[in-house]
Short mmCIF file of C-alpha atoms and ligand atoms in Angstrom, two decimals:
data_model
loop_
_atom_site.label_atom_id
_atom_site.label_comp_id
_atom_site.label_asym_id
_atom_site.label_seq_id
_atom_site.Cartn_x
_atom_site.Cartn_y
_atom_site.Cartn_z
CA UNK R 1 88.94 -34.60 25.83
CA UNK R 2 87.94 -35.93 22.43
CA UNK R 3 84.29 -36.52 23.27
CA UNK R 4 83.85 -33.18 24.97
CA UNK R 5 82.41 -30.74 22.55
CA UNK R 6 84.30 -27.49 22.59
CA UNK R 7 83.52 -23.93 21.58
CA UNK R 8 83.86 -23.48 17.86
CA UNK R 9 85.68 -20.23 18.41
CA UNK R 10 86.97 -17.92 21.04
CA UNK R 11 84.19 -15.48 20.24
CA UNK R 12 81.72 -18.32 20.79
CA UNK R 13 83.07 -18.85 24.29
CA UNK R 14 83.08 -15.15 25.13
CA UNK R 15 79.54 -14.75 23.89
CA UNK R 16 78.30 -17.77 25.80
CA UNK R 17 79.99 -16.54 28.98
CA UNK R 18 78.59 -13.07 28.38
CA UNK R 19 75.23 -14.73 27.80
CA UNK R 20 75.52 -16.36 31.18
CA UNK R 21 76.60 -13.16 32.86
CA UNK R 22 74.05 -10.91 31.20
CA UNK R 23 70.68 -11.83 32.59
CA UNK R 24 67.82 -10.82 34.82
CA UNK R 25 70.55 -9.65 37.17
CA UNK R 26 71.66 -6.89 34.81
CA UNK R 27 68.40 -5.65 33.41
CA UNK R 28 65.98 -6.32 36.20
CA UNK R 29 67.73 -6.58 39.53
CA UNK R 30 70.69 -4.19 38.96
CA UNK R 31 68.67 -1.04 38.20
CA UNK R 32 66.23 -1.77 40.96
CA UNK R 33 68.83 -2.55 43.58
CA UNK R 34 70.55 0.65 42.55
CA UNK R 35 67.32 2.62 42.82
CA UNK R 36 66.47 1.28 46.24
CA UNK R 37 69.99 1.59 47.67
CA UNK R 38 70.71 5.25 47.06
CA UNK R 39 71.32 5.40 43.31
CA UNK R 40 74.79 6.53 42.35
CA UNK R 41 76.22 5.62 45.78
CA UNK R 42 75.31 2.01 45.12
CA UNK R 43 76.63 2.21 41.57
CA UNK R 44 80.08 3.21 42.82
CA UNK R 45 80.31 0.38 45.36
CA UNK R 46 78.99 -2.07 42.81
CA UNK R 47 81.60 -1.08 40.22
CA UNK R 48 84.36 -1.43 42.77
CA UNK R 49 83.01 -4.86 43.72
CA UNK R 50 82.85 -5.99 40.09
CA UNK R 51 86.31 -4.89 39.02
CA UNK R 52 88.37 -5.33 42.16
CA UNK R 53 86.77 -8.43 43.67
CA UNK R 54 84.62 -10.07 41.01
CA UNK R 55 87.06 -9.98 38.11
CA UNK R 56 90.04 -11.43 40.02
CA UNK R 57 87.78 -14.09 41.55
CA UNK R 58 86.44 -14.98 38.11
CA UNK R 59 90.01 -15.79 37.09
CA UNK R 60 90.12 -18.45 39.83
CA UNK R 61 87.18 -20.27 38.23
CA UNK R 62 88.79 -19.88 34.81
CA UNK R 63 92.12 -21.40 35.76
CA UNK R 64 90.45 -24.33 37.52
CA UNK R 65 88.11 -24.93 34.59
CA UNK R 66 90.67 -24.76 31.82
CA UNK R 67 93.23 -26.81 33.66
CA UNK R 68 90.68 -29.38 34.81
CA UNK R 69 88.89 -29.81 31.50
CA UNK R 70 86.07 -31.48 33.36
CA UNK R 71 82.78 -30.66 34.96
CA UNK R 72 83.21 -28.46 38.04
CA UNK R 73 83.28 -31.38 40.45
CA UNK R 74 85.88 -33.44 38.62
CA UNK R 75 87.93 -30.46 37.59
CA UNK R 76 89.41 -30.36 41.09
CA UNK R 77 90.35 -34.06 40.83
CA UNK R 78 92.04 -33.52 37.53
CA UNK R 79 94.24 -30.75 38.84
CA UNK R 80 95.27 -32.93 41.76
CA UNK R 81 93.09 -31.42 44.48
CA UNK R 82 90.25 -33.90 44.67
CA UNK R 83 89.51 -32.99 48.26
CA UNK R 84 88.31 -29.58 47.04
CA UNK R 85 85.72 -31.11 44.71
CA UNK R 86 83.02 -30.19 47.18
CA UNK R 87 83.55 -26.54 46.23
CA UNK R 88 82.64 -27.32 42.63
CA UNK R 89 79.73 -29.35 43.94
CA UNK R 90 78.53 -26.52 46.15
CA UNK R 91 78.69 -24.19 43.16
CA UNK R 92 76.65 -26.65 41.12
CA UNK R 93 74.14 -26.86 43.97
CA UNK R 94 73.95 -23.06 44.01
CA UNK R 95 73.22 -23.13 40.27
CA UNK R 96 70.45 -25.61 40.87
CA UNK R 97 68.78 -23.57 43.63
CA UNK R 98 69.21 -20.36 41.66
CA UNK R 99 67.61 -21.78 38.55
CA UNK R 100 64.61 -22.86 40.63
CA UNK R 101 63.65 -19.25 41.38
CA UNK R 102 65.29 -17.65 38.33
CA UNK R 103 62.97 -19.67 36.16
CA UNK R 104 59.93 -18.42 38.07
CA UNK R 105 60.99 -14.84 37.31
CA UNK R 106 61.68 -15.95 33.72
CA UNK R 107 58.09 -17.14 33.68
CA UNK R 108 56.93 -13.68 34.79
CA UNK R 109 58.73 -12.30 31.76
CA UNK R 110 56.67 -14.56 29.50
CA UNK R 111 53.53 -13.23 31.19
CA UNK R 112 54.68 -9.65 30.66
CA UNK R 113 55.38 -10.28 27.00
CA UNK R 114 51.83 -11.55 26.70
CA UNK R 115 50.57 -8.64 28.79
CA UNK R 116 52.37 -6.12 26.57
CA UNK R 117 50.91 -7.67 23.46
CA UNK R 118 47.37 -7.59 24.81
CA UNK R 119 47.70 -4.46 26.93
CA UNK R 120 46.58 -6.46 29.96
CA UNK R 121 48.76 -4.70 32.53
CA UNK R 122 48.05 -1.12 31.52
CA UNK R 123 44.90 -0.62 33.54
CA UNK R 124 46.15 -1.85 36.89
CA UNK R 125 49.82 -2.88 36.92
CA UNK R 126 49.79 -4.02 40.55
CA UNK R 127 46.77 -6.27 40.04
CA UNK R 128 48.34 -7.73 36.91
CA UNK R 129 51.51 -8.53 38.77
CA UNK R 130 49.49 -10.16 41.53
CA UNK R 131 47.69 -12.37 39.03
CA UNK R 132 50.82 -13.62 37.25
CA UNK R 133 53.46 -13.63 40.01
CA UNK R 134 52.20 -16.56 42.02
CA UNK R 135 49.64 -19.27 41.58
CA UNK R 136 48.69 -21.44 38.61
CA UNK R 137 49.75 -18.93 35.94
CA UNK R 138 53.15 -18.54 37.57
CA UNK R 139 53.61 -22.31 37.75
CA UNK R 140 52.65 -22.73 34.10
CA UNK R 141 54.97 -19.94 32.99
CA UNK R 142 57.78 -21.38 35.12
CA UNK R 143 57.24 -24.74 33.39
CA UNK R 144 57.33 -23.07 29.97
CA UNK R 145 60.56 -21.28 30.81
CA UNK R 146 62.15 -24.52 32.03
CA UNK R 147 60.99 -26.37 28.93
CA UNK R 148 62.75 -23.88 26.65
CA UNK R 149 65.89 -24.01 28.80
CA UNK R 150 65.96 -27.81 28.75
CA UNK R 151 65.47 -27.81 24.98
CA UNK R 152 68.50 -25.60 24.37
CA UNK R 153 70.77 -27.43 26.82
CA UNK R 154 69.76 -30.82 25.42
CA UNK R 155 71.09 -29.70 22.04
CA UNK R 156 74.55 -29.36 23.55
CA UNK R 157 77.29 -26.78 23.81
CA UNK R 158 77.84 -25.89 20.17
CA UNK R 159 74.45 -26.47 18.64
CA UNK R 160 72.43 -25.20 21.56
CA UNK R 161 74.25 -22.83 23.84
CA UNK R 162 76.71 -21.22 21.45
CA UNK R 163 74.24 -20.79 18.62
CA UNK R 164 71.50 -19.40 20.86
CA UNK R 165 73.74 -16.82 22.52
CA UNK R 166 75.34 -15.67 19.28
CA UNK R 167 71.93 -14.53 18.26
CA UNK R 168 70.67 -13.22 21.59
CA UNK R 169 73.55 -11.06 22.82
CA UNK R 170 73.73 -8.69 19.86
CA UNK R 171 69.93 -8.51 19.99
CA UNK R 172 70.04 -7.41 23.61
CA UNK R 173 72.52 -4.64 22.82
CA UNK R 174 70.60 -3.27 19.86
CA UNK R 175 67.29 -3.26 21.71
CA UNK R 176 68.72 -1.72 24.90
CA UNK R 177 70.47 1.07 23.01
CA UNK R 178 67.26 1.81 21.14
CA UNK R 179 65.29 1.88 24.37
CA UNK R 180 67.93 4.12 25.97
CA UNK R 181 67.61 6.64 23.17
CA UNK R 182 63.86 6.61 23.57
CA UNK R 183 64.13 6.97 27.37
CA UNK R 184 66.33 10.06 26.92
CA UNK R 185 63.32 11.86 25.45
CA UNK R 186 61.15 11.27 28.53
CA UNK R 187 60.39 14.16 30.89
CA UNK R 188 62.05 12.32 33.78
CA UNK R 189 65.32 11.76 31.99
CA UNK R 190 67.50 14.40 33.62
CA UNK R 191 66.23 13.74 37.15
CA UNK R 192 66.73 10.02 36.55
CA UNK R 193 70.28 10.46 35.27
CA UNK R 194 71.27 12.66 38.15
CA UNK R 195 70.00 10.19 40.77
CA UNK R 196 71.75 7.39 38.90
CA UNK R 197 75.05 9.09 38.18
CA UNK R 198 75.83 11.70 40.83
CA UNK R 199 77.31 9.81 43.78
CA UNK R 200 77.05 11.23 47.23
CA UNK R 201 79.99 9.86 49.17
CA UNK R 202 78.32 10.69 52.48
CA UNK R 203 75.62 8.16 51.57
CA UNK R 204 78.22 5.48 50.94
CA UNK R 205 79.96 6.05 54.24
CA UNK R 206 76.77 6.26 56.29
CA UNK R 207 75.14 3.23 54.72
CA UNK R 208 78.21 1.07 54.29
CA UNK R 209 76.71 -1.93 56.07
CA UNK R 210 73.51 -1.88 54.07
CA UNK R 211 75.10 -1.13 50.68
CA UNK R 212 78.03 -3.54 50.67
CA UNK R 213 76.23 -6.91 50.89
CA UNK R 214 73.76 -6.24 48.07
CA UNK R 215 76.47 -4.61 45.93
CA UNK R 216 78.85 -7.50 46.43
CA UNK R 217 76.13 -10.13 46.03
CA UNK R 218 74.99 -8.40 42.89
CA UNK R 219 78.57 -8.36 41.57
CA UNK R 220 78.95 -12.14 42.06
CA UNK R 221 75.51 -12.90 40.75
CA UNK R 222 75.89 -10.79 37.64
CA UNK R 223 79.30 -12.25 36.81
CA UNK R 224 77.89 -15.78 37.34
CA UNK R 225 80.56 -16.25 39.96
CA UNK R 226 80.30 -18.85 42.67
CA UNK R 227 77.97 -21.03 40.59
CA UNK R 228 80.76 -23.13 39.01
CA UNK R 229 79.40 -21.85 35.71
CA UNK R 230 82.67 -20.25 34.72
CA UNK R 231 84.53 -23.45 35.68
CA UNK R 232 82.23 -25.41 33.38
CA UNK R 233 82.43 -22.95 30.49
CA UNK R 234 86.18 -22.47 30.62
CA UNK R 235 86.65 -26.25 30.66
CA UNK R 236 85.61 -26.20 27.02
CA UNK R 237 88.23 -23.57 26.23
CA UNK R 238 91.34 -23.71 24.11
CA UNK R 239 94.69 -23.93 25.83
CA UNK R 240 96.18 -20.89 24.21
CA UNK R 241 93.58 -18.21 24.78
CA UNK R 242 94.37 -15.44 27.21
CA UNK R 243 92.15 -15.89 30.25
CA UNK R 244 92.54 -12.34 31.59
CA UNK R 245 91.75 -10.89 28.17
CA UNK R 246 88.66 -13.07 27.73
CA UNK R 247 87.57 -12.43 31.30
CA UNK R 248 88.15 -8.71 30.91
CA UNK R 249 85.99 -8.61 27.81
CA UNK R 250 83.25 -10.54 29.59
CA UNK R 251 83.30 -8.28 32.64
CA UNK R 252 83.30 -5.10 30.57
CA UNK R 253 80.47 -6.19 28.27
CA UNK R 254 78.44 -7.42 31.21
CA UNK R 255 78.92 -4.13 33.05
CA UNK R 256 77.97 -2.16 29.95
CA UNK R 257 74.67 -4.00 29.71
CA UNK R 258 73.82 -3.32 33.35
CA UNK R 259 74.77 0.34 33.10
CA UNK R 260 72.81 0.63 29.87
CA UNK R 261 69.76 -0.93 31.52
CA UNK R 262 70.01 1.83 34.12
CA UNK R 263 69.86 4.38 31.32
CA UNK R 264 66.52 2.88 30.33
CA UNK R 265 65.04 2.26 33.75
CA UNK R 266 65.90 5.50 35.58
CA UNK R 267 64.31 7.93 33.10
CA UNK R 268 61.24 5.68 32.98
CA UNK R 269 60.99 5.62 36.77
CA UNK R 270 61.51 9.34 37.15
CA UNK R 271 58.96 10.06 34.45
CA UNK R 272 56.40 8.46 36.69
CA UNK R 273 57.28 9.21 40.29
CA UNK R 274 60.97 8.64 41.05
CA UNK R 275 63.09 6.04 42.76
CA UNK R 276 60.54 5.33 45.50
CA UNK R 277 58.59 3.42 42.88
CA UNK R 278 61.36 0.87 42.87
CA UNK R 279 61.85 0.14 46.55
CA UNK R 280 60.36 -2.97 48.03
CA UNK R 281 61.60 -6.05 46.27
CA UNK R 282 61.20 -8.24 43.28
CA UNK R 283 57.62 -7.39 42.44
CA UNK R 284 57.81 -3.63 42.51
CA UNK R 285 60.34 -3.77 39.71
CA UNK R 286 57.78 -5.26 37.39
CA UNK R 287 54.92 -3.15 38.73
CA UNK R 288 56.82 0.13 38.49
CA UNK R 289 58.09 -0.50 34.98
CA UNK R 290 54.82 -1.86 33.66
CA UNK R 291 53.03 1.11 35.19
CA UNK R 292 55.48 3.46 33.51
CA UNK R 293 55.06 1.76 30.14
CA UNK R 294 51.33 2.21 30.59
CA UNK R 295 51.72 5.98 30.98
CA UNK R 296 54.28 6.98 28.39
CA UNK R 297 53.56 7.42 24.68
CA UNK R 298 54.28 4.30 22.68
CA UNK R 299 54.51 2.34 25.90
CA UNK R 300 52.91 -0.80 24.57
CA UNK R 301 55.46 -1.41 21.83
CA UNK R 302 58.33 -0.35 24.05
CA UNK R 303 57.12 -2.56 26.85
CA UNK R 304 56.97 -5.47 24.47
CA UNK R 305 60.52 -4.81 23.27
CA UNK R 306 61.79 -4.41 26.80
CA UNK R 307 60.35 -7.70 27.97
CA UNK R 308 61.62 -9.52 24.89
CA UNK R 309 65.12 -8.27 25.71
CA UNK R 310 64.64 -9.47 29.24
CA UNK R 311 63.58 -12.90 28.00
CA UNK R 312 66.68 -13.26 25.80
CA UNK R 313 68.87 -12.25 28.70
CA UNK R 314 67.13 -14.64 31.07
CA UNK R 315 67.37 -17.59 28.70
CA UNK R 316 71.03 -17.17 27.87
CA UNK R 317 71.64 -17.26 31.63
CA UNK R 318 69.32 -20.09 32.53
CA UNK R 319 70.96 -22.41 30.02
CA UNK R 320 74.28 -21.89 31.77
CA UNK R 321 72.68 -22.57 35.14
CA UNK R 322 71.31 -25.87 33.87
CA UNK R 323 74.52 -26.78 32.04
CA UNK R 324 76.45 -27.08 35.30
CA UNK R 325 74.43 -29.86 36.96
CA UNK R 326 73.84 -31.49 33.57
CA UNK R 327 77.54 -31.63 32.68
CA UNK R 328 78.07 -33.28 36.04
CA UNK R 329 75.50 -36.06 35.66
CA UNK R 330 76.41 -36.76 32.05
CA UNK R 331 80.10 -37.14 32.84
CA UNK R 332 79.69 -38.80 36.20
CA UNK R 333 76.95 -41.28 35.42
CA UNK R 334 77.21 -41.56 31.66
CA UNK R 335 73.63 -40.37 31.21
CA UNK R 336 72.88 -38.95 27.78
CA UNK R 337 72.72 -35.20 27.44
CA UNK R 338 69.04 -35.31 26.54
CA UNK R 339 68.12 -37.45 29.54
CA UNK R 340 70.33 -35.48 31.89
CA UNK R 341 68.81 -32.18 30.79
CA UNK R 342 65.29 -33.48 31.08
CA UNK R 343 65.86 -35.07 34.48
CA UNK R 344 67.62 -32.06 35.98
CA UNK R 345 65.12 -29.71 34.41
CA UNK R 346 62.26 -31.61 36.00
CA UNK R 347 63.95 -31.53 39.40
CA UNK R 348 64.51 -27.77 39.10
CA UNK R 349 60.90 -27.33 38.05
CA UNK R 350 59.66 -29.08 41.19
CA UNK R 351 62.01 -27.28 43.56
CA UNK R 352 60.88 -23.98 42.04
CA UNK R 353 57.19 -24.58 42.64
CA UNK R 354 57.11 -22.98 46.11
CA UNK R 355 58.72 -19.85 44.64
CA UNK R 356 55.88 -19.78 42.14
CA UNK R 357 53.35 -20.06 44.95
CA UNK R 358 54.42 -16.99 46.90
CA UNK R 359 56.86 -14.14 46.30
CA UNK R 360 57.93 -14.40 49.94
CA UNK R 361 59.32 -17.87 49.20
CA UNK R 362 60.97 -16.56 46.07
CA UNK R 363 62.65 -13.86 48.14
CA UNK R 364 63.83 -16.56 50.53
CA UNK R 365 65.48 -18.58 47.72
CA UNK R 366 66.99 -15.38 46.41
CA UNK R 367 68.41 -14.33 49.75
CA UNK R 368 69.80 -17.78 50.53
CA UNK R 369 71.74 -17.58 47.26
CA UNK R 370 72.85 -13.95 47.54
CA UNK R 371 73.57 -13.74 51.25
CA UNK R 372 74.82 -17.22 51.98
CA UNK R 373 75.73 -19.59 49.14
CA UNK R 374 77.50 -17.16 46.81
CA UNK R 375 79.79 -15.61 49.40
CA UNK R 376 80.59 -19.06 50.81
CA UNK R 377 81.58 -20.49 47.42
CA UNK R 378 83.64 -17.45 46.45
CA UNK R 379 85.33 -17.50 49.84
CA UNK R 380 86.21 -21.18 49.37
CA UNK R 381 87.57 -20.49 45.89
CA UNK R 382 89.80 -17.81 47.34
CA UNK R 383 90.84 -20.18 50.15
CA UNK R 384 91.73 -22.78 47.54
CA UNK R 385 94.37 -20.48 46.08
CA UNK R 386 96.38 -20.99 49.28
CA UNK R 387 96.59 -24.73 48.55
CA UNK R 388 96.75 -24.86 44.79
CA UNK R 389 100.41 -24.03 44.48
CA UNK R 390 101.85 -22.02 41.58
CA UNK R 391 100.00 -24.13 39.03
CA UNK R 392 97.20 -21.65 38.85
CA UNK R 393 99.64 -18.83 38.21
CA UNK R 394 101.11 -20.75 35.27
CA UNK R 395 97.64 -21.42 33.98
CA UNK R 396 96.73 -17.74 34.17
CA UNK R 397 99.89 -16.90 32.27
CA UNK R 398 99.38 -19.47 29.55
CA UNK R 399 98.38 -17.94 26.24
CA UNK R 400 99.15 -14.41 27.41
CA UNK R 401 102.13 -12.18 26.94
CA UNK R 402 102.08 -11.35 30.63
CA UNK R 403 105.32 -11.72 32.53
CA UNK R 404 105.57 -12.95 36.10
CA UNK R 405 104.53 -9.80 37.88
CA UNK R 406 100.86 -9.46 37.04
CA UNK R 407 99.96 -13.10 37.73
CA UNK R 408 101.84 -12.99 41.02
CA UNK R 409 100.09 -9.82 42.12
CA UNK R 410 96.83 -11.52 41.16
CA UNK R 411 97.68 -14.55 43.29
CA UNK R 412 98.26 -12.45 46.38
CA UNK R 413 95.24 -10.31 45.68
CA UNK R 414 92.94 -13.36 45.57
CA UNK R 415 94.68 -14.82 48.59
CA UNK R 416 94.48 -11.72 50.76
CA UNK R 417 92.07 -9.04 49.61
CA UNK R 418 89.28 -11.12 48.09
CA UNK R 419 88.67 -13.36 51.12
CA UNK R 420 88.56 -10.42 53.51
CA UNK R 421 86.02 -8.56 51.37
CA UNK R 422 83.96 -11.70 50.96
CA UNK R 423 84.08 -12.55 54.66
CA UNK R 424 82.70 -9.11 55.53
CA UNK R 425 79.95 -9.63 52.96
CA UNK R 426 79.16 -13.06 54.32
CA UNK R 427 78.91 -11.79 57.86
CA UNK R 428 76.57 -8.95 56.92
CA UNK R 429 74.60 -11.21 54.59
CA UNK R 430 74.02 -13.90 57.20
CA UNK R 431 72.93 -11.22 59.63
CA UNK R 432 70.39 -10.00 57.08
CA UNK R 433 69.16 -13.53 56.44
CA UNK R 434 68.77 -14.15 60.16
CA UNK R 435 66.81 -10.94 60.58
CA UNK R 436 64.54 -11.98 57.72
CA UNK R 437 63.97 -15.36 59.30
CA UNK R 438 63.16 -13.98 62.72
CA UNK R 439 60.92 -11.12 61.66
CA UNK R 440 58.71 -13.15 59.36
CA UNK R 441 59.85 -11.75 56.00
CA UNK R 442 59.88 -15.19 54.43
CA UNK R 443 57.50 -17.47 56.26
N1 LIG C 1 74.53 -13.67 35.78
C1 LIG C 1 73.13 -13.92 35.65
C2 LIG C 1 72.35 -12.65 35.80
O1 LIG C 1 72.88 -11.62 36.04
C3 LIG C 1 72.64 -14.89 36.65
C4 LIG C 1 73.36 -16.14 36.58
C5 LIG C 1 74.15 -16.56 37.58
C6 LIG C 1 73.31 -16.89 35.46
C7 LIG C 1 74.85 -17.68 37.49
C8 LIG C 1 74.02 -18.03 35.36
C9 LIG C 1 74.79 -18.43 36.39
O2 LIG C 1 71.16 -12.67 35.68
#
């Protein structure tokens, strides 16, 4: 324990975990998934998924991490269940694959910051996206994004991760609130709000199969669940903090940022054509928003601010994605933090190159993570609770004033409800992946 650097404070941990949770998922993919999946109907399913499935499942990673006090692979050894280490390993692998395409999108954000500053995307947003999304510029920007990520992780938990997120998270909030106030003055505001906030329960029922997998995948992704990230972060945590309280704060703040991003994106979209502008995948998000910034008054400055927020959010997430495999190689093979970060970062860079060569490949990486890896890891975590004994209940209780009841209800909830919900998601997700593979969506 002595050579493991730990969070300097509880707030430091919460902010770093929030930094991991708040990312491209909240500000970029959440509003656009919501827009293309029926608006408020999606929002309702998503919120249910976050609070009833995601939050309890997050507690599983927390108890394993804090009790194990090790990287996600060894944590299972330390709590006496070494044969489950592969689950931590699979989560770390998921982090690795995710960072490979996440960093490509992070690179796009760099290009959009440049494009906002120079006004390059105003004339023809679709052409601009085409020129930066794949090809040499995309590879260069991906490399730049990875370089910054490696730099922060190499500095370590306190000097790098904690310090960086302490500065970025409040910045994200201030900028998003400012942008939300501005967006409220746009002509599309009320139409945007009503699409975003007035759920039509008929839509939910009729589109259950097509809404549930993306809503659930989005819930896991946004909470950084199933990546072993929360195992790694909570391993640096103090014994006497309340895990449910910390987790609750993280989930609430993370949800606020996503919902707030919707308050920016929906008025902007409806000022320039409505939700249809957002359907059709990763690229349209950038094209639709950039196009909207090109049309509204003050769009250049606002666009710049928006993409800077997005960059902060993306970086505070990417460092957590890299931290997981790095903490493993440093502890397992005694490699220095600097070398481990550089080596892993280079590997991620190379694996991400195909995603920077074609958005179809990027979509493939994305769907493998959302539809397959995440539900599998979360399912395995839930399965683990059948074998872990009451230890995890004691760990959840430690540092709280909770009696027996709540932790016991939690145990049965993650044993019974969570796996069923995740199994349904996995089934639908694999079906979607198979369809994509057979109808040529990816290759
Ligand atoms: N939660 C991040 C987001 O919403 C993505 C992420 C997942 C980051 C896992 C780190 C680990 O963008």
